[in-house]
Tab-separated table of C-alpha atoms in Angstrom:
chain	number	residue	atom	x	y	z
I	22	UNK	CA	35.417	-39.997	-27.433
I	23	UNK	CA	37.565	-40.994	-30.114
I	24	UNK	CA	35.375	-40.242	-32.871
I	25	UNK	CA	34.449	-41.582	-36.270
I	26	UNK	CA	36.147	-40.378	-39.096
I	27	UNK	CA	39.469	-39.364	-37.127
I	28	UNK	CA	42.731	-41.237	-38.066
I	29	UNK	CA	42.303	-44.432	-36.122
I	30	UNK	CA	43.470	-47.995	-36.468
I	31	UNK	CA	41.471	-50.233	-38.797
I	32	UNK	CA	38.692	-51.859	-37.087
I	33	UNK	CA	39.918	-55.101	-38.351
I	34	UNK	CA	43.225	-54.812	-36.348
I	35	UNK	CA	43.377	-57.234	-33.461
I	36	UNK	CA	43.905	-56.159	-29.746
I	37	UNK	CA	47.321	-57.703	-30.240
I	38	UNK	CA	48.344	-55.326	-32.497
I	39	UNK	CA	47.182	-52.282	-30.856
I	40	UNK	CA	48.857	-51.840	-27.173
I	41	UNK	CA	46.061	-49.642	-25.980
I	42	UNK	CA	43.384	-52.416	-26.500
I	43	UNK	CA	45.706	-55.118	-25.234
I	44	UNK	CA	45.761	-53.021	-22.042
I	45	UNK	CA	42.132	-52.481	-21.865
I	46	UNK	CA	41.620	-56.144	-22.204
I	47	UNK	CA	43.849	-56.774	-19.517
I	48	UNK	CA	41.677	-54.460	-17.224
I	49	UNK	CA	38.877	-56.528	-17.652
I	50	UNK	CA	40.375	-59.888	-16.460
I	51	UNK	CA	39.996	-60.951	-13.004
I	52	UNK	CA	43.593	-59.496	-12.040
I	53	UNK	CA	42.560	-56.247	-13.775
I	54	UNK	CA	39.229	-55.754	-11.811
I	55	UNK	CA	40.933	-56.620	-8.723
I	56	UNK	CA	43.239	-53.740	-9.047
I	57	UNK	CA	40.513	-51.369	-10.302
I	58	UNK	CA	38.683	-52.026	-7.097
I	59	UNK	CA	41.827	-51.596	-5.056
I	60	UNK	CA	42.226	-48.196	-6.737
I	61	UNK	CA	39.018	-46.953	-6.182
I	62	UNK	CA	39.737	-44.367	-3.592
I	63	UNK	CA	43.453	-44.012	-4.449
I	64	UNK	CA	45.279	-40.488	-4.001
I	65	UNK	CA	46.861	-39.533	-7.235
I	66	UNK	CA	49.245	-37.658	-4.955
I	67	UNK	CA	50.629	-41.031	-3.768
I	68	UNK	CA	50.710	-42.495	-7.548
I	69	UNK	CA	54.529	-43.396	-7.177
I	70	UNK	CA	54.565	-45.124	-3.782
I	71	UNK	CA	51.412	-47.151	-5.014
I	72	UNK	CA	52.795	-48.266	-8.405
I	73	UNK	CA	56.056	-49.420	-6.382
I	74	UNK	CA	54.007	-51.429	-4.106
I	75	UNK	CA	51.439	-53.043	-6.665
I	76	UNK	CA	54.196	-53.794	-9.355
I	77	UNK	CA	55.656	-56.197	-6.504
I	78	UNK	CA	52.598	-58.492	-7.318
I	79	UNK	CA	51.285	-57.379	-10.608
I	80	UNK	CA	52.810	-56.745	-14.202
I	81	UNK	CA	54.207	-53.322	-14.433
I	82	UNK	CA	52.027	-52.593	-17.921
I	83	UNK	CA	48.938	-53.747	-15.755
I	84	UNK	CA	49.851	-51.289	-12.860
I	85	UNK	CA	50.216	-48.736	-15.316
I	86	UNK	CA	46.735	-49.412	-17.240
I	87	UNK	CA	44.807	-49.743	-13.966
I	88	UNK	CA	46.319	-46.454	-12.381
I	89	UNK	CA	45.397	-44.575	-15.495
I	90	UNK	CA	41.856	-45.771	-15.449
I	91	UNK	CA	41.410	-45.253	-11.792
I	92	UNK	CA	42.457	-41.562	-12.722
I	93	UNK	CA	39.881	-41.345	-15.296
I	94	UNK	CA	37.145	-42.796	-13.411
I	95	UNK	CA	37.712	-40.132	-10.838
I	96	UNK	CA	37.518	-37.516	-13.365
I	97	UNK	CA	34.339	-39.079	-14.496
I	98	UNK	CA	32.363	-38.800	-11.209
I	99	UNK	CA	31.370	-35.407	-12.041
I	100	UNK	CA	29.576	-36.400	-15.303
I	101	UNK	CA	28.391	-39.757	-14.473
I	102	UNK	CA	27.904	-39.738	-10.819
I	103	UNK	CA	29.898	-42.210	-8.379
I	104	UNK	CA	27.896	-45.261	-8.974
I	105	UNK	CA	28.263	-45.316	-12.517
I	106	UNK	CA	31.764	-43.889	-13.039
I	107	UNK	CA	33.544	-46.827	-10.908
I	108	UNK	CA	31.938	-49.261	-12.687
I	109	UNK	CA	32.460	-47.982	-16.413
I	110	UNK	CA	35.433	-47.654	-18.276
I	111	UNK	CA	37.102	-44.567	-20.241
I	112	UNK	CA	39.416	-43.339	-22.599
I	113	UNK	CA	40.977	-39.559	-22.005
I	114	UNK	CA	39.020	-38.192	-24.869
I	115	UNK	CA	35.822	-40.148	-23.388
I	116	UNK	CA	36.074	-38.625	-20.174
I	117	UNK	CA	36.451	-35.080	-21.677
I	118	UNK	CA	33.863	-35.200	-24.322
I	119	UNK	CA	31.167	-37.556	-23.052
I	120	UNK	CA	27.877	-36.075	-22.326
I	121	UNK	CA	27.244	-35.690	-18.653
I	122	UNK	CA	24.352	-37.864	-17.598
I	123	UNK	CA	21.750	-35.033	-16.478
I	124	UNK	CA	22.094	-33.801	-20.136
I	125	UNK	CA	22.002	-37.166	-21.731
I	126	UNK	CA	18.859	-38.321	-19.581
I	127	UNK	CA	16.985	-35.191	-20.411
I	128	UNK	CA	17.536	-35.908	-24.153
I	129	UNK	CA	16.711	-39.204	-23.960
I	130	UNK	CA	13.407	-38.600	-22.057
I	131	UNK	CA	12.722	-36.076	-25.009
I	132	UNK	CA	13.108	-38.775	-27.378
I	133	UNK	CA	11.143	-41.201	-25.457
I	134	UNK	CA	8.123	-38.721	-25.195
I	135	UNK	CA	7.949	-38.340	-28.947
I	136	UNK	CA	7.428	-41.900	-28.890
I	137	UNK	CA	10.847	-43.119	-30.134
I	138	UNK	CA	11.573	-46.686	-29.224
I	139	UNK	CA	14.946	-47.286	-31.347
I	140	UNK	CA	17.767	-45.015	-31.910
I	141	UNK	CA	20.819	-45.274	-34.142
I	142	UNK	CA	23.469	-43.322	-31.893
I	143	UNK	CA	26.295	-42.256	-34.414
I	144	UNK	CA	29.568	-41.256	-32.958
I	145	UNK	CA	28.426	-42.860	-29.831
I	146	UNK	CA	32.065	-42.459	-28.289
I	147	UNK	CA	32.228	-44.417	-24.851
I	148	UNK	CA	28.515	-44.406	-24.651
I	149	UNK	CA	27.186	-41.934	-22.312
I	150	UNK	CA	24.468	-40.902	-24.559
I	151	UNK	CA	23.260	-44.920	-25.413
I	152	UNK	CA	23.384	-45.647	-21.776
I	153	UNK	CA	20.818	-42.945	-21.100
I	154	UNK	CA	18.725	-44.115	-23.882
I	155	UNK	CA	18.592	-47.450	-22.837
I	156	UNK	CA	17.893	-46.574	-19.370
I	157	UNK	CA	14.628	-44.875	-21.190
I	158	UNK	CA	13.700	-47.943	-22.525
I	159	UNK	CA	15.197	-46.929	-26.089
I	160	UNK	CA	17.171	-49.813	-27.935
I	161	UNK	CA	20.189	-48.479	-29.399
I	162	UNK	CA	22.476	-48.964	-32.315
I	163	UNK	CA	25.987	-47.599	-31.204
I	164	UNK	CA	28.355	-46.903	-33.826
I	165	UNK	CA	32.111	-45.669	-33.558
I	166	UNK	CA	34.897	-46.114	-36.118
I	167	UNK	CA	37.605	-46.346	-33.369
I	168	UNK	CA	38.192	-50.309	-32.229
I	169	UNK	CA	39.072	-49.377	-28.492
I	170	UNK	CA	36.433	-46.715	-28.096
I	171	UNK	CA	33.700	-49.216	-29.590
I	172	UNK	CA	35.111	-51.753	-26.721
I	173	UNK	CA	34.853	-49.461	-24.133
I	174	UNK	CA	31.125	-48.583	-24.925
I	175	UNK	CA	30.389	-52.377	-25.438
I	176	UNK	CA	31.967	-52.969	-22.070
I	177	UNK	CA	30.151	-50.026	-20.329
I	178	UNK	CA	26.940	-51.271	-21.637
I	179	UNK	CA	27.880	-54.695	-19.996
I	180	UNK	CA	28.861	-53.134	-16.876
I	181	UNK	CA	25.747	-51.289	-16.298
I	182	UNK	CA	23.385	-54.203	-17.383
I	183	UNK	CA	22.394	-52.724	-20.558
I	184	UNK	CA	23.850	-55.073	-23.043
I	185	UNK	CA	20.391	-56.191	-24.200
I	186	UNK	CA	19.633	-52.873	-25.521
I	187	UNK	CA	22.542	-51.455	-26.615
I	188	UNK	CA	24.398	-53.023	-29.589
I	189	UNK	CA	27.848	-51.499	-30.309
I	190	UNK	CA	29.171	-51.724	-33.861
I	191	UNK	CA	32.658	-50.538	-34.815
I	192	UNK	CA	32.098	-48.665	-38.215
I	193	UNK	CA	32.005	-45.869	-40.340
I	194	UNK	CA	28.920	-43.837	-39.317
I	195	UNK	CA	28.765	-42.715	-43.070
I	196	UNK	CA	28.029	-46.302	-44.007
I	197	UNK	CA	25.150	-47.312	-41.552
I	198	UNK	CA	21.606	-47.955	-42.814
I	199	UNK	CA	19.365	-46.057	-40.314
I	200	UNK	CA	16.435	-46.679	-42.318
I	201	UNK	CA	15.417	-49.569	-39.429
I	202	UNK	CA	15.656	-46.894	-36.778
I	203	UNK	CA	12.884	-44.625	-35.305
I	204	UNK	CA	15.355	-41.886	-34.872
I	205	UNK	CA	18.950	-40.823	-35.381
I	206	UNK	CA	21.286	-39.198	-32.740
I	207	UNK	CA	24.694	-37.586	-34.192
I	208	UNK	CA	27.175	-36.523	-32.184
I	209	UNK	CA	30.206	-35.260	-34.225
I	210	UNK	CA	33.827	-34.684	-33.101
I	211	UNK	CA	34.236	-31.211	-32.229
I	212	UNK	CA	37.835	-31.334	-31.379
I	213	UNK	CA	40.955	-32.059	-33.568
I	214	UNK	CA	44.754	-31.918	-33.228
I	215	UNK	CA	44.729	-28.126	-32.442
I	216	UNK	CA	41.887	-28.384	-29.970
I	217	UNK	CA	38.472	-27.132	-30.489
I	218	UNK	CA	36.795	-26.850	-33.810
I	219	UNK	CA	34.778	-23.931	-34.438
I	220	UNK	CA	33.590	-24.537	-38.041
I	221	UNK	CA	30.716	-26.946	-38.067
I	222	UNK	CA	31.855	-28.204	-41.853
I	223	UNK	CA	35.173	-29.088	-39.760
I	224	UNK	CA	33.438	-31.554	-37.545
I	225	UNK	CA	33.799	-35.273	-38.144
I	226	UNK	CA	31.572	-35.755	-39.865
I	227	UNK	CA	30.825	-32.327	-41.170
I	228	UNK	CA	27.520	-30.776	-39.976
I	229	UNK	CA	26.018	-30.741	-43.658
I	230	UNK	CA	26.479	-34.739	-43.336
I	231	UNK	CA	24.878	-35.032	-40.229
I	232	UNK	CA	22.015	-32.767	-41.138
I	233	UNK	CA	21.371	-34.701	-44.404
I	234	UNK	CA	21.315	-37.983	-42.213
I	235	UNK	CA	18.608	-36.297	-39.954
I	236	UNK	CA	16.244	-35.285	-42.532
I	237	UNK	CA	16.198	-39.071	-43.782
I	238	UNK	CA	15.064	-40.129	-40.287
I	239	UNK	CA	11.645	-39.815	-38.699
I	240	UNK	CA	13.360	-38.055	-35.753
I	241	UNK	CA	16.620	-36.880	-35.046
I	242	UNK	CA	18.853	-34.996	-32.840
I	243	UNK	CA	22.335	-33.754	-33.659
I	244	UNK	CA	24.609	-32.590	-30.913
I	245	UNK	CA	26.563	-29.474	-31.809
I	246	UNK	CA	28.820	-26.647	-29.782
I	247	UNK	CA	26.733	-24.182	-28.097
I	248	UNK	CA	28.704	-21.160	-29.761
I	249	UNK	CA	27.182	-22.025	-33.005
I	250	UNK	CA	25.891	-19.097	-35.111
I	251	UNK	CA	22.627	-19.013	-35.720
I	252	UNK	CA	22.831	-18.336	-39.135
I	253	UNK	CA	24.297	-22.016	-39.715
I	254	UNK	CA	21.251	-23.623	-38.374
I	255	UNK	CA	18.879	-24.549	-40.906
I	256	UNK	CA	15.091	-23.747	-41.101
I	257	UNK	CA	14.223	-27.155	-40.794
I	258	UNK	CA	15.776	-27.608	-37.064
I	259	UNK	CA	14.557	-26.364	-33.682
I	260	UNK	CA	17.662	-25.757	-31.904
I	261	UNK	CA	17.837	-26.275	-27.876
I	262	UNK	CA	20.369	-25.054	-25.867
I	263	UNK	CA	20.981	-26.677	-22.527
I	264	UNK	CA	22.467	-25.552	-19.260
I	265	UNK	CA	23.190	-27.674	-16.067
I	266	UNK	CA	23.634	-25.738	-12.699
I	267	UNK	CA	23.911	-22.571	-14.667
I	268	UNK	CA	26.590	-23.750	-17.106
I	269	UNK	CA	25.322	-24.072	-20.502
I	270	UNK	CA	26.704	-27.272	-21.851
I	271	UNK	CA	25.608	-28.122	-25.475
I	272	UNK	CA	23.121	-27.364	-28.168
I	273	UNK	CA	21.053	-29.656	-29.745
I	274	UNK	CA	19.229	-29.498	-33.156
I	275	UNK	CA	15.954	-31.304	-33.466
I	276	UNK	CA	14.213	-32.650	-36.486
I	277	UNK	CA	11.100	-34.561	-37.622
I	278	UNK	CA	7.599	-35.423	-36.629
I	279	UNK	CA	6.682	-33.545	-33.158
I	280	UNK	CA	9.529	-30.913	-33.537
I	281	UNK	CA	8.641	-27.209	-34.210
I	282	UNK	CA	11.054	-26.099	-37.338
I	283	UNK	CA	12.397	-22.990	-36.882
I	284	UNK	CA	12.147	-22.347	-33.108
I	285	UNK	CA	14.667	-21.898	-30.369
I	286	UNK	CA	14.369	-23.243	-26.859
I	287	UNK	CA	16.459	-22.959	-23.936
I	288	UNK	CA	16.312	-25.777	-21.153
I	289	UNK	CA	17.801	-25.470	-17.697
I	290	UNK	CA	18.515	-28.542	-15.756
I	291	UNK	CA	18.226	-29.866	-13.172
I	292	UNK	CA	14.657	-28.284	-12.670
I	293	UNK	CA	13.736	-28.947	-16.408
I	294	UNK	CA	12.290	-25.509	-17.077
I	295	UNK	CA	12.422	-24.642	-20.828
I	296	UNK	CA	11.485	-21.833	-22.573
I	297	UNK	CA	10.985	-21.675	-26.132
I	298	UNK	CA	9.655	-19.225	-28.974
I	299	UNK	CA	8.958	-19.563	-32.584
I	300	UNK	CA	11.621	-16.881	-33.688
I	301	UNK	CA	13.519	-14.357	-31.674
I	302	UNK	CA	11.697	-11.277	-30.947
I	303	UNK	CA	12.666	-7.814	-32.412
I	304	UNK	CA	15.408	-5.808	-30.250
I	305	UNK	CA	14.241	-5.128	-26.703
I	306	UNK	CA	13.994	-1.649	-25.162
I	307	UNK	CA	17.128	-0.090	-23.348
I	308	UNK	CA	16.594	2.305	-20.352
I	309	UNK	CA	17.694	3.362	-17.129
I	310	UNK	CA	18.691	1.033	-14.223
I	311	UNK	CA	15.587	0.453	-12.046
I	312	UNK	CA	15.854	-1.163	-8.615
I	313	UNK	CA	15.901	-4.655	-9.572
I	314	UNK	CA	18.350	-6.475	-11.988
I	315	UNK	CA	18.212	-9.944	-13.775
I	316	UNK	CA	20.899	-12.034	-14.951
I	317	UNK	CA	19.364	-14.488	-17.517
I	318	UNK	CA	20.671	-18.264	-17.886
I	319	UNK	CA	23.330	-18.656	-20.325
I	320	UNK	CA	21.002	-20.978	-22.441
I	321	UNK	CA	18.554	-18.142	-22.605
I	322	UNK	CA	21.076	-15.961	-24.061
I	323	UNK	CA	22.474	-18.538	-26.281
I	324	UNK	CA	18.885	-19.027	-27.617
I	325	UNK	CA	18.407	-15.291	-28.473
I	326	UNK	CA	15.427	-15.472	-25.916
I	327	UNK	CA	16.380	-12.140	-23.755
I	328	UNK	CA	14.112	-10.372	-25.485
I	329	UNK	CA	11.408	-12.590	-24.457
I	330	UNK	CA	12.218	-12.298	-20.836
I	331	UNK	CA	12.203	-8.505	-21.094
I	332	UNK	CA	8.830	-8.737	-22.426
I	333	UNK	CA	7.726	-11.178	-19.507
I	334	UNK	CA	9.068	-9.001	-16.783
I	335	UNK	CA	7.859	-5.403	-18.468
I	336	UNK	CA	11.620	-4.260	-18.313
I	337	UNK	CA	14.524	-3.280	-20.215
I	338	UNK	CA	18.014	-3.969	-21.081
I	339	UNK	CA	20.593	-1.450	-19.356
I	340	UNK	CA	22.589	-1.490	-22.486
I	341	UNK	CA	21.589	-2.662	-26.328
I	342	UNK	CA	24.776	-4.817	-26.221
I	343	UNK	CA	24.374	-6.351	-22.709
I	344	UNK	CA	22.066	-9.202	-21.567
I	345	UNK	CA	21.328	-7.669	-18.333
I	346	UNK	CA	17.469	-6.805	-17.809
I	347	UNK	CA	16.202	-4.108	-15.233
I	348	UNK	CA	12.768	-3.125	-13.992
I	349	UNK	CA	11.161	-1.228	-11.514
I	350	UNK	CA	9.287	-4.327	-9.978
I	351	UNK	CA	10.468	-7.278	-8.829
I	352	UNK	CA	9.983	-10.429	-11.356
I	353	UNK	CA	10.409	-13.981	-10.299
I	354	UNK	CA	11.454	-16.608	-13.338
I	355	UNK	CA	13.673	-19.909	-13.217
I	356	UNK	CA	15.349	-18.557	-16.152
I	357	UNK	CA	16.925	-15.248	-14.298
I	358	UNK	CA	18.755	-14.622	-10.925
I	359	UNK	CA	17.417	-11.448	-9.641
I	360	UNK	CA	19.125	-8.921	-7.346
I	361	UNK	CA	17.825	-5.730	-5.822
I	362	UNK	CA	20.186	-2.702	-6.887
I	363	UNK	CA	21.290	-0.173	-3.953
I	364	UNK	CA	23.962	1.542	-6.140
I	365	UNK	CA	24.733	2.748	-9.695
I	366	UNK	CA	28.220	4.429	-9.948
I	367	UNK	CA	30.481	5.086	-13.003
I	368	UNK	CA	33.125	2.799	-13.147
I	369	UNK	CA	36.061	3.763	-10.210
I	370	UNK	CA	38.406	1.423	-8.010
I	371	UNK	CA	38.926	3.626	-5.337
I	372	UNK	CA	35.100	4.706	-5.044
I	373	UNK	CA	33.968	1.256	-4.802
I	374	UNK	CA	36.794	0.308	-2.515
I	375	UNK	CA	35.586	3.541	-0.017
I	376	UNK	CA	31.844	2.296	-0.406
I	377	UNK	CA	32.836	-1.439	0.449
I	378	UNK	CA	35.066	-0.387	3.460
I	379	UNK	CA	31.999	1.986	4.680
I	380	UNK	CA	29.432	-0.922	4.517
I	381	UNK	CA	31.959	-3.311	6.046
I	382	UNK	CA	31.796	-5.746	3.067
I	383	UNK	CA	33.940	-8.840	3.433
I	384	UNK	CA	32.400	-11.045	0.810
I	385	UNK	CA	32.026	-9.432	-2.619
I	386	UNK	CA	30.707	-11.586	-5.765
I	387	UNK	CA	31.916	-10.066	-8.790
I	388	UNK	CA	30.060	-10.127	-12.028
I	389	UNK	CA	30.692	-8.765	-15.370
I	390	UNK	CA	29.279	-8.277	-18.833
I	391	UNK	CA	31.265	-5.860	-21.167
I	392	UNK	CA	33.976	-5.271	-19.057
I	393	UNK	CA	37.677	-6.225	-18.935
I	394	UNK	CA	38.532	-6.281	-15.141
I	395	UNK	CA	39.319	-9.627	-13.895
I	396	UNK	CA	37.201	-10.687	-10.883
I	397	UNK	CA	39.913	-11.725	-8.825
I	398	UNK	CA	42.143	-8.778	-9.274
I	399	UNK	CA	39.341	-6.635	-8.356
I	400	UNK	CA	38.592	-8.459	-4.948
I	401	UNK	CA	42.616	-8.363	-4.313
I	402	UNK	CA	42.238	-4.630	-4.696
I	403	UNK	CA	39.574	-4.018	-2.618
I	404	UNK	CA	41.177	-5.633	0.405
I	405	UNK	CA	37.774	-6.680	1.828
I	406	UNK	CA	36.932	-7.060	5.651
I	407	UNK	CA	33.695	-6.867	7.283
I	408	UNK	CA	30.661	-9.240	8.459
I	409	UNK	CA	28.680	-8.062	5.336
I	410	UNK	CA	28.219	-9.481	1.715
I	411	UNK	CA	27.377	-7.477	-1.736
I	412	UNK	CA	27.301	-8.333	-5.061
I	413	UNK	CA	29.006	-5.983	-7.805
I	414	UNK	CA	28.003	-6.001	-11.491
I	415	UNK	CA	30.759	-4.508	-13.653
I	416	UNK	CA	28.865	-3.575	-16.751
I	417	UNK	CA	28.036	-0.764	-19.468
I	418	UNK	CA	24.716	1.326	-19.028
I	419	UNK	CA	23.934	3.308	-22.163
I	420	UNK	CA	27.415	2.745	-23.049
I	421	UNK	CA	29.228	3.902	-20.365
I	422	UNK	CA	31.442	1.685	-17.795
I	423	UNK	CA	29.338	1.428	-14.827
I	424	UNK	CA	29.337	-0.184	-11.238
I	425	UNK	CA	25.917	-1.494	-9.991
I	426	UNK	CA	25.946	-2.848	-6.360
I	427	UNK	CA	23.402	-4.926	-4.854
I	428	UNK	CA	21.871	-8.278	-3.140
I	429	UNK	CA	20.380	-11.033	-4.483
I	430	UNK	CA	16.689	-11.618	-4.322
I	431	UNK	CA	15.233	-14.061	-1.921
């Protein structure tokens, strides 16, 4: 998403003055749409030959724009699914920074569950969140300062049949009156010319401005980087970390009616399982490795809720600095992946290689926390062969480099 408050062309500039906007306008003509349909299953490896062929019948600028958009649509399938991605339009930043559909749908459902019927979506980018909100029956004012990005968001709303629920406005979000709306959603830019931005006050707009805007609204949500320091989260917010398929995707700060201020939450998609606590528990106990080892989901770790899981399973940590939980009895939970441990060895490559050869392990899953060893390098050195599979954990136990070998439960 080309975000607000970045250095962008004036919203009053016409598309004729902006080559990128002119190229986008050409894509939306019947000729442009025909090209995009023809390029749906295009193989990027054949792009030169394809471009040469298409330029015999179409303007070179249009062919270049269509090929670029075809590549973006193919990349977007992972986030939006094929049905939507091949009807939508994208910018390079839009594909990179847009919220994936599963996460946006979760957030929209939570807004709807709070009784929200209208949202001011500030820093809307290409419209991924606005689309999810509209599909949840919520009317949306989608705002972005960049003219091309706003045009793309408007085109996406129309392409998906949501134009009546989504109003797109090209404006500076700091000048938007959000009072008429039930809720505010802000997704500040967290990338600059040098890559990711880690200082929340360097977001565009800054987190302090976004927080102030949120506190003025009856309800609000701010999308932030998952690695935000907990001390940067104000006491008025409920902080939620969201993972999808085991990968942490984002964090959200929730404000207003129906929210539990000061609490922490981990939500796992696609199941929707959610774990919350009013505040982090004291440091959990540490002890020897038992028969079972549990790997908490990344959202649980980010939300500092590992101690909650330790208490639930009656277990302990293997090391005070490592988020591996162990117990003597099996424990089932959507928030952990469980393993039965068969061996605990001091870290030693030769010893591990001998053990794997003895057990005819040909497939090895390598997991690590607190170890500098690269999994691919370890697999290469093991020279695996055999019909069996195993998992090795490279970690620390009571401060000592250790190898734990086991198998997934279930």
